[in-house]
Short mmCIF file of C-alpha atoms in Angstrom, two decimals:
data_model
loop_
_atom_site.label_atom_id
_atom_site.label_comp_id
_atom_site.label_asym_id
_atom_site.label_seq_id
_atom_site.Cartn_x
_atom_site.Cartn_y
_atom_site.Cartn_z
CA SER K 149 28.19 7.94 81.43
CA LEU K 150 29.80 5.48 79.44
CA LEU K 151 26.61 4.06 79.16
CA ASN K 152 24.43 6.80 78.07
CA GLN K 153 26.98 8.37 75.93
CA LEU K 154 26.76 5.23 73.51
CA SER K 155 23.04 5.24 73.95
CA GLU K 156 22.95 9.00 72.60
CA SER K 157 25.29 7.28 69.71
CA MET K 158 22.20 4.75 68.94
CA SER K 159 19.67 7.34 68.33
CA ALA K 160 17.56 7.36 65.51
CA THR K 161 16.81 11.15 65.52
CA PRO K 162 18.33 12.87 63.13
CA CYS K 163 20.86 15.66 64.51
CA HIS K 164 20.58 17.79 61.76
CA LYS K 165 18.83 17.74 58.35
CA LEU K 166 19.88 19.69 55.04
CA ASP K 167 17.10 22.07 54.13
CA GLU K 168 16.44 21.09 50.63
CA GLN K 169 13.67 22.61 50.31
CA SER K 170 14.96 25.97 51.06
CA ASP K 171 17.59 25.67 48.38
CA GLY K 172 15.60 24.33 45.68
CA CYS K 173 16.95 20.31 45.58
CA ARG K 174 14.18 18.68 46.98
CA ASN K 175 12.38 17.24 44.87
CA ASP K 176 11.08 13.61 45.72
CA SER K 177 9.47 12.65 41.85
CA TYR K 178 12.51 13.59 39.95
CA ALA K 179 14.60 12.14 42.79
CA LEU K 180 12.73 9.10 42.42
CA THR K 181 13.54 9.10 38.61
CA LEU K 182 17.03 9.73 39.06
CA LYS K 183 17.32 6.46 41.15
CA LEU K 184 15.72 4.15 38.94
CA ILE K 185 17.83 5.24 36.22
CA SER K 186 20.98 5.27 38.68
CA ILE K 187 20.08 1.40 39.11
CA ALA K 188 20.15 0.58 35.40
CA SER K 189 23.18 2.52 34.74
CA ILE K 190 25.61 0.96 37.84
CA LEU K 191 24.19 -2.22 37.12
CA ALA K 192 25.15 -1.77 33.71
CA ALA K 193 28.54 -0.68 34.65
CA GLY K 194 29.12 -2.72 37.31
CA LEU K 195 28.53 -5.93 35.18
CA CYS K 196 30.52 -4.72 32.11
CA GLY K 197 33.20 -3.83 34.37
CA VAL K 198 33.32 -7.78 36.04
CA SER K 199 32.79 -9.54 32.92
CA ILE K 200 35.34 -7.63 30.61
CA PRO K 201 38.43 -9.74 32.24
CA LEU K 202 36.77 -12.89 32.33
CA ILE K 203 34.99 -12.98 28.61
CA GLY K 204 38.57 -11.71 27.51
CA LYS K 205 40.55 -14.25 29.24
CA LYS K 206 39.68 -16.30 26.21
CA ARG K 207 41.41 -14.29 23.87
CA ARG K 208 45.29 -14.82 23.70
CA PHE K 209 46.69 -11.19 24.73
CA LEU K 210 44.14 -11.46 28.02
CA THR K 211 45.22 -14.63 28.96
CA SER K 212 46.39 -14.59 32.61
CA ASP K 213 50.31 -15.56 31.14
CA SER K 214 50.46 -12.48 29.18
CA ASN K 215 52.07 -9.39 29.92
CA PHE K 216 48.27 -6.76 29.12
CA PHE K 217 46.70 -8.97 31.77
CA VAL K 218 49.65 -8.41 33.99
CA ALA K 219 49.40 -4.70 33.42
CA ALA K 220 45.62 -4.70 33.70
CA LYS K 221 45.94 -6.22 37.10
CA ALA K 222 48.37 -3.25 37.79
CA PHE K 223 45.55 -0.95 37.02
CA ALA K 224 43.19 -2.84 39.01
CA ALA K 225 45.80 -2.98 42.71
CA GLY K 226 45.49 1.00 42.25
CA VAL K 227 42.17 1.56 41.73
CA ILE K 228 41.34 -1.03 44.72
CA LEU K 229 44.21 0.83 47.14
CA ALA K 230 42.46 4.15 46.24
CA THR K 231 39.37 2.64 47.14
CA GLY K 232 40.76 2.10 50.57
CA PHE K 233 42.43 4.93 50.56
CA VAL K 234 41.00 7.87 49.39
CA HIS K 235 36.96 6.58 49.32
CA MET K 236 36.25 4.50 52.37
CA LEU K 237 38.85 5.60 54.97
CA PRO K 238 37.96 9.37 54.59
CA ASP K 239 34.26 8.76 54.87
CA ALA K 240 34.56 6.42 57.69
CA THR K 241 36.43 8.78 60.04
CA SER K 242 34.20 12.00 58.60
CA ALA K 243 31.34 9.49 59.99
CA LEU K 244 32.70 8.83 63.38
CA THR K 245 33.66 12.29 63.99
CA SER K 246 30.32 13.67 63.42
CA SER K 247 29.05 16.28 65.27
CA CYS K 248 26.05 13.69 65.64
CA LEU K 249 27.61 11.67 67.94
CA PRO K 250 28.69 12.11 71.32
CA GLN K 251 32.28 13.48 72.18
CA PHE K 252 33.01 10.85 73.95
CA PRO K 253 34.43 8.70 73.20
CA TRP K 254 33.81 9.17 69.11
CA ARG K 255 36.25 12.04 69.11
CA LYS K 256 38.40 11.36 71.93
CA PHE K 257 40.32 8.06 70.17
CA PRO K 258 40.85 7.40 66.16
CA PHE K 259 38.16 5.24 65.82
CA SER K 260 38.36 4.35 62.07
CA GLY K 261 42.10 3.60 61.86
CA PHE K 262 41.45 1.18 64.87
CA ILE K 263 38.58 -0.68 63.04
CA ALA K 264 40.66 -0.50 60.01
CA MET K 265 43.72 -1.70 61.38
CA MET K 266 41.93 -4.90 63.05
CA ALA K 267 40.00 -5.20 59.83
CA ALA K 268 43.49 -5.65 58.00
CA LEU K 269 44.90 -8.07 60.84
CA GLY K 270 41.23 -10.06 60.82
CA THR K 271 41.72 -10.11 57.12
CA LEU K 272 45.30 -11.90 57.18
CA LEU K 273 44.09 -14.40 60.08
CA ALA K 274 41.15 -15.54 57.13
CA ASP K 275 43.81 -15.70 54.57
CA PHE K 276 46.38 -17.47 56.74
CA VAL K 277 43.45 -19.80 58.17
CA GLY K 278 41.83 -20.45 54.65
CA THR K 279 45.11 -20.82 52.77
CA GLN K 280 45.84 -23.51 55.11
CA TYR K 281 42.42 -25.61 54.59
CA TYR K 282 42.64 -25.21 51.03
CA GLU K 283 46.12 -26.56 50.99
CA ARG K 284 45.33 -29.58 53.63
CA LYS K 285 42.18 -30.12 51.37
CA HIS K 286 44.20 -30.10 48.44
CA GLY K 287 47.04 -32.00 49.89
CA LYS K 288 44.86 -35.34 51.04
CA LYS K 289 43.77 -35.51 47.20
CA GLN K 290 47.39 -35.03 46.29
CA GLN K 291 48.35 -37.71 48.93
CA GLN K 292 45.33 -40.27 47.47
CA HIS K 293 46.63 -39.56 44.13
CA GLN K 294 50.74 -40.37 44.73
CA GLN K 295 49.79 -43.54 47.17
CA GLN K 296 48.95 -45.09 43.67
CA GLN K 297 51.75 -43.26 41.92
CA PRO K 298 55.82 -44.56 42.17
CA VAL K 299 57.28 -43.19 44.87
CA VAL K 300 60.01 -40.79 43.80
CA TYR K 301 62.76 -38.70 45.48
CA SER K 302 61.96 -35.05 46.88
CA ASP K 303 63.86 -32.67 49.56
CA PRO K 304 61.12 -30.34 51.24
CA GLN K 305 63.77 -28.09 52.49
CA SER K 306 65.28 -27.48 48.99
CA SER K 307 62.10 -27.34 47.42
CA CYS K 308 60.69 -24.62 49.83
CA SER K 309 64.12 -22.22 49.66
CA LEU K 310 63.86 -22.86 45.89
CA SER K 311 59.94 -21.62 45.46
CA GLU K 312 60.56 -18.61 48.19
CA SER K 313 63.22 -17.26 45.87
CA ARG K 314 62.93 -14.88 43.11
CA ILE K 315 64.86 -16.91 40.56
CA CYS K 316 64.78 -16.19 36.77
CA PRO K 317 63.91 -19.45 34.90
CA GLU K 318 66.69 -19.46 32.67
CA THR K 319 68.83 -19.83 36.34
CA THR K 320 66.43 -22.17 37.50
CA LYS K 321 66.78 -24.83 34.54
CA LEU K 322 70.76 -24.59 35.26
CA PHE K 323 70.07 -25.50 38.87
CA ASN K 324 67.49 -28.58 37.26
CA GLY K 325 70.13 -29.42 34.66
CA ILE K 326 72.75 -29.97 37.60
CA ASN K 327 70.14 -31.69 39.73
CA GLU K 328 69.48 -34.32 36.42
CA GLU K 329 73.00 -35.25 35.94
CA GLU K 330 73.34 -36.33 39.76
CA GLY K 331 70.26 -38.37 39.16
CA GLY K 332 66.53 -37.26 40.01
CA GLY K 333 66.87 -33.91 39.26
CA HIS K 334 63.61 -34.04 36.83
CA SER K 335 61.24 -35.70 40.24
CA HIS K 336 62.35 -32.99 41.64
CA SER K 337 61.09 -30.15 39.30
CA HIS K 338 57.86 -32.17 38.53
CA GLY K 339 57.47 -31.90 42.24
CA LEU K 340 58.09 -28.27 43.04
CA GLY K 341 55.83 -27.31 40.40
CA THR K 342 53.04 -29.13 41.44
CA VAL K 343 53.34 -27.79 44.79
CA ASN K 344 53.92 -24.12 43.42
CA GLU K 345 50.99 -24.41 41.08
CA GLU K 346 48.58 -25.77 43.60
CA SER K 347 49.55 -23.37 46.16
CA SER K 348 48.90 -20.31 43.68
CA SER K 349 45.68 -21.80 42.76
CA VAL K 350 44.63 -21.72 46.31
CA ARG K 351 45.89 -18.39 47.04
CA ARG K 352 44.12 -16.69 43.84
CA ILE K 353 40.79 -18.75 44.72
CA ILE K 354 41.03 -16.91 48.83
CA VAL K 355 42.27 -13.54 47.53
CA SER K 356 39.22 -13.44 44.98
CA GLN K 357 36.69 -14.46 47.88
CA VAL K 358 38.05 -12.04 50.52
CA LEU K 359 38.29 -9.12 47.80
CA GLU K 360 35.07 -9.64 47.14
CA VAL K 361 33.63 -9.37 50.58
CA GLY K 362 35.49 -5.87 51.07
CA ILE K 363 33.95 -4.47 47.84
CA VAL K 364 30.45 -5.34 48.50
CA SER K 365 30.14 -4.30 51.99
CA HIS K 366 31.15 -0.92 50.31
CA SER K 367 28.75 -1.17 47.52
CA VAL K 368 26.07 -1.69 50.38
CA ILE K 369 26.98 1.50 51.67
CA ILE K 370 27.34 3.46 48.62
CA GLY K 371 23.74 2.05 47.03
CA LEU K 372 22.12 2.57 50.42
CA SER K 373 23.19 6.30 50.96
CA LEU K 374 22.24 7.44 47.18
CA GLY K 375 19.19 5.34 47.59
CA VAL K 376 17.72 7.43 51.17
CA SER K 377 18.62 10.62 49.18
CA GLN K 378 15.68 13.03 47.93
CA SER K 379 17.81 15.44 46.61
CA PRO K 380 18.40 15.64 42.85
CA CYS K 381 21.45 17.70 43.38
CA THR K 382 23.06 14.94 45.30
CA ILE K 383 22.10 12.18 43.18
CA GLY K 384 22.60 13.97 39.91
CA PRO K 385 26.58 13.76 40.56
CA LEU K 386 26.34 10.52 42.16
CA LEU K 387 24.97 8.67 39.11
CA GLY K 388 28.11 9.42 36.87
CA ALA K 389 30.63 9.22 39.53
CA LEU K 390 29.30 5.66 40.61
CA SER K 391 28.88 4.25 37.16
CA PHE K 392 32.55 4.70 36.59
CA HIS K 393 33.48 3.83 40.46
CA GLN K 394 32.09 0.54 40.24
CA LEU K 395 33.65 -0.15 36.46
CA PHE K 396 36.89 0.11 37.69
CA GLU K 397 35.86 -1.87 40.71
CA GLY K 398 34.35 -4.74 38.33
CA VAL K 399 37.43 -4.69 36.34
CA ALA K 400 39.37 -5.19 39.76
CA LEU K 401 37.28 -7.86 40.93
CA GLY K 402 37.13 -9.79 37.66
CA GLY K 403 40.89 -9.81 37.28
CA CYS K 404 41.04 -11.71 40.51
CA ILE K 405 38.31 -14.03 39.83
CA SER K 406 39.49 -14.66 36.02
CA GLN K 407 43.03 -15.56 37.58
CA ALA K 408 41.43 -17.57 40.00
CA GLU K 409 40.34 -20.17 37.29
CA LEU K 410 37.00 -20.92 39.13
CA LYS K 411 34.34 -22.98 37.35
CA THR K 412 32.46 -20.92 35.14
CA VAL K 413 28.85 -21.28 37.10
CA HIS K 414 31.39 -19.99 40.53
CA SER K 415 32.59 -17.28 38.37
CA SER K 416 29.01 -16.38 36.88
CA VAL K 417 27.80 -16.46 40.88
CA MET K 418 30.50 -13.83 42.06
CA ALA K 419 30.15 -11.55 39.07
CA VAL K 420 26.33 -10.91 39.25
CA PHE K 421 26.73 -10.49 42.91
CA PHE K 422 29.27 -7.77 42.89
CA ALA K 423 26.75 -6.27 39.99
CA VAL K 424 23.36 -6.53 41.97
CA THR K 425 24.83 -5.30 45.25
CA THR K 426 25.24 -1.56 44.97
CA PRO K 427 21.67 -1.44 42.69
CA LEU K 428 19.86 -3.44 45.62
CA GLY K 429 21.27 -1.01 48.31
CA ILE K 430 19.20 1.87 46.19
CA ALA K 431 16.38 0.04 46.07
CA VAL K 432 16.34 -0.94 49.80
CA GLY K 433 17.22 2.48 50.08
CA ILE K 434 13.97 3.89 48.36
CA GLY K 435 12.05 1.74 50.37
CA ILE K 436 13.38 2.56 53.43
CA SER K 437 14.04 6.29 52.62
CA SER K 438 10.85 7.28 54.83
CA VAL K 439 12.12 5.94 58.08
CA TYR K 440 16.02 5.86 57.94
CA GLU K 441 18.04 9.08 58.50
CA GLY K 442 21.34 9.01 57.26
CA GLY K 443 22.18 11.54 59.53
CA SER K 444 21.12 10.12 62.62
CA PRO K 445 23.83 8.82 65.25
CA ARG K 446 22.79 5.22 64.76
CA GLY K 447 23.69 5.81 60.82
CA ALA K 448 26.57 7.60 61.30
CA VAL K 449 28.09 5.08 63.51
CA ILE K 450 27.01 2.09 61.33
CA GLU K 451 27.91 3.66 58.20
CA GLY K 452 31.75 4.33 59.50
CA VAL K 453 32.13 1.20 60.95
CA LEU K 454 31.38 -0.33 57.91
CA ASP K 455 33.66 1.90 55.84
CA SER K 456 36.63 1.42 58.18
CA ILE K 457 36.41 -2.41 58.16
CA SER K 458 35.65 -2.07 53.76
CA ALA K 459 38.89 0.14 54.26
CA GLY K 460 41.13 -2.37 56.28
CA ILE K 461 39.98 -5.35 53.86
CA LEU K 462 40.48 -3.79 51.19
CA VAL K 463 43.84 -1.27 51.80
CA TYR K 464 45.82 -5.41 53.07
CA MET K 465 44.22 -6.88 49.85
CA ALA K 466 45.22 -4.05 47.35
CA LEU K 467 48.89 -4.06 49.38
CA VAL K 468 49.75 -7.89 50.17
CA ASP K 469 47.98 -10.36 47.62
CA LEU K 470 47.94 -7.80 44.54
CA ILE K 471 50.75 -5.57 44.68
CA GLY K 472 53.12 -7.37 46.65
CA ALA K 473 52.29 -10.29 45.42
CA ASP K 474 52.70 -9.56 41.61
CA PHE K 475 55.41 -6.50 41.57
CA LEU K 476 57.76 -8.97 44.40
CA SER K 477 57.74 -12.23 42.35
CA ARG K 478 59.69 -13.85 39.89
CA ARG K 479 57.99 -13.30 37.11
CA MET K 480 58.26 -9.45 37.51
CA SER K 481 61.45 -9.36 38.15
CA CYS K 482 62.57 -11.13 35.20
CA SER K 483 60.82 -9.40 33.11
CA ASN K 484 61.82 -6.54 30.93
CA VAL K 485 61.94 -2.91 31.83
CA ARG K 486 59.18 -2.20 29.31
CA VAL K 487 56.92 -4.65 30.91
CA GLN K 488 57.87 -3.60 34.54
CA ALA K 489 57.54 -0.05 33.74
CA ALA K 490 54.31 -0.01 31.93
CA CYS K 491 53.19 -1.95 35.49
CA TYR K 492 54.29 0.50 37.66
CA PHE K 493 52.58 3.20 35.47
CA ALA K 494 49.62 1.18 35.21
CA LEU K 495 49.47 0.86 38.86
CA LEU K 496 49.71 4.15 39.48
CA PHE K 497 47.13 5.63 36.66
CA GLY K 498 44.25 3.22 38.39
CA ALA K 499 45.44 4.57 41.57
CA LEU K 500 44.97 8.79 40.35
CA LEU K 501 41.79 7.63 38.29
CA MET K 502 39.91 6.10 41.35
CA SER K 503 41.21 8.89 43.76
CA SER K 504 40.00 11.39 40.99
CA LEU K 505 36.30 10.06 41.68
CA ALA K 506 36.46 10.97 45.09
CA ALA K 507 35.82 14.76 44.01
CA TRP K 508 32.28 13.68 43.21
CA ALA K 509 31.36 10.31 44.79
#
């Protein structure tokens, strides 16, 4: 029955286990040494990656309005996209179609893709609700401020249509000039700028927070997987691969946190939380290595579901809030061909570089 099948899926009994001693790969003391080195290495890589954009924003060429920063964000978007598609989704599919699990229902339905899709739709809902909440909150503050200011003319319909169009600054100046001749153009332009700036600020805060949720949930899984392993043959290659993995993901997340323009304390907390998640997962894995069995049906289900959710979140964030928002923006359409080419190259390079790490991690 279905109930019995689900009961088997939650079993903690290992269904297959690699005999690490037979091939000379099991060495508990050496594995523990490598795990401790991994904690230090991955922590340093994560801190370094997430700190580069945060510290660099004080430099002129790394400010959020510089061409270099736009290209760096494109690179980060490629990294996030590859993490979802190449790292998480295949791992989720492998876990949820494992021979450890009963054939029904796990191999009769593509659960990894379905869960990832639902996670993406859930992220869309959270994105929408969060944006609405913050916009209302900022709107109330602005309304209180405007009650103390002289009333100016504003056409909401015109503002909406202009803000949604991809018009170059030169063309916008031309339209504003016409409005000024008709009287009230200056006030309309000022109102539009305020609305756009607040809306963009809200979006950046939402993006940085949702993106961190997706990255952190994946970091817990990979840290736990490394921590429970007793094979130096497995831990050795993962040490280097995961260090680079955290470095690139840190750069991606740090860029989004930097652009959100949060308070220093808030940015620092988010950065540290990201950096310590994988080392913390490794430490937890070391502690429970004697009782947790990754090769059990329960372990396969937990890892597969969490990886599927992470994949859905990151693919949505990469395509909608990073790539779509930047590459279809007015700024990109008005940039010169050199900047556009650099951004496309950075996007592709980030995706390919992160994808290549899948050979080791």
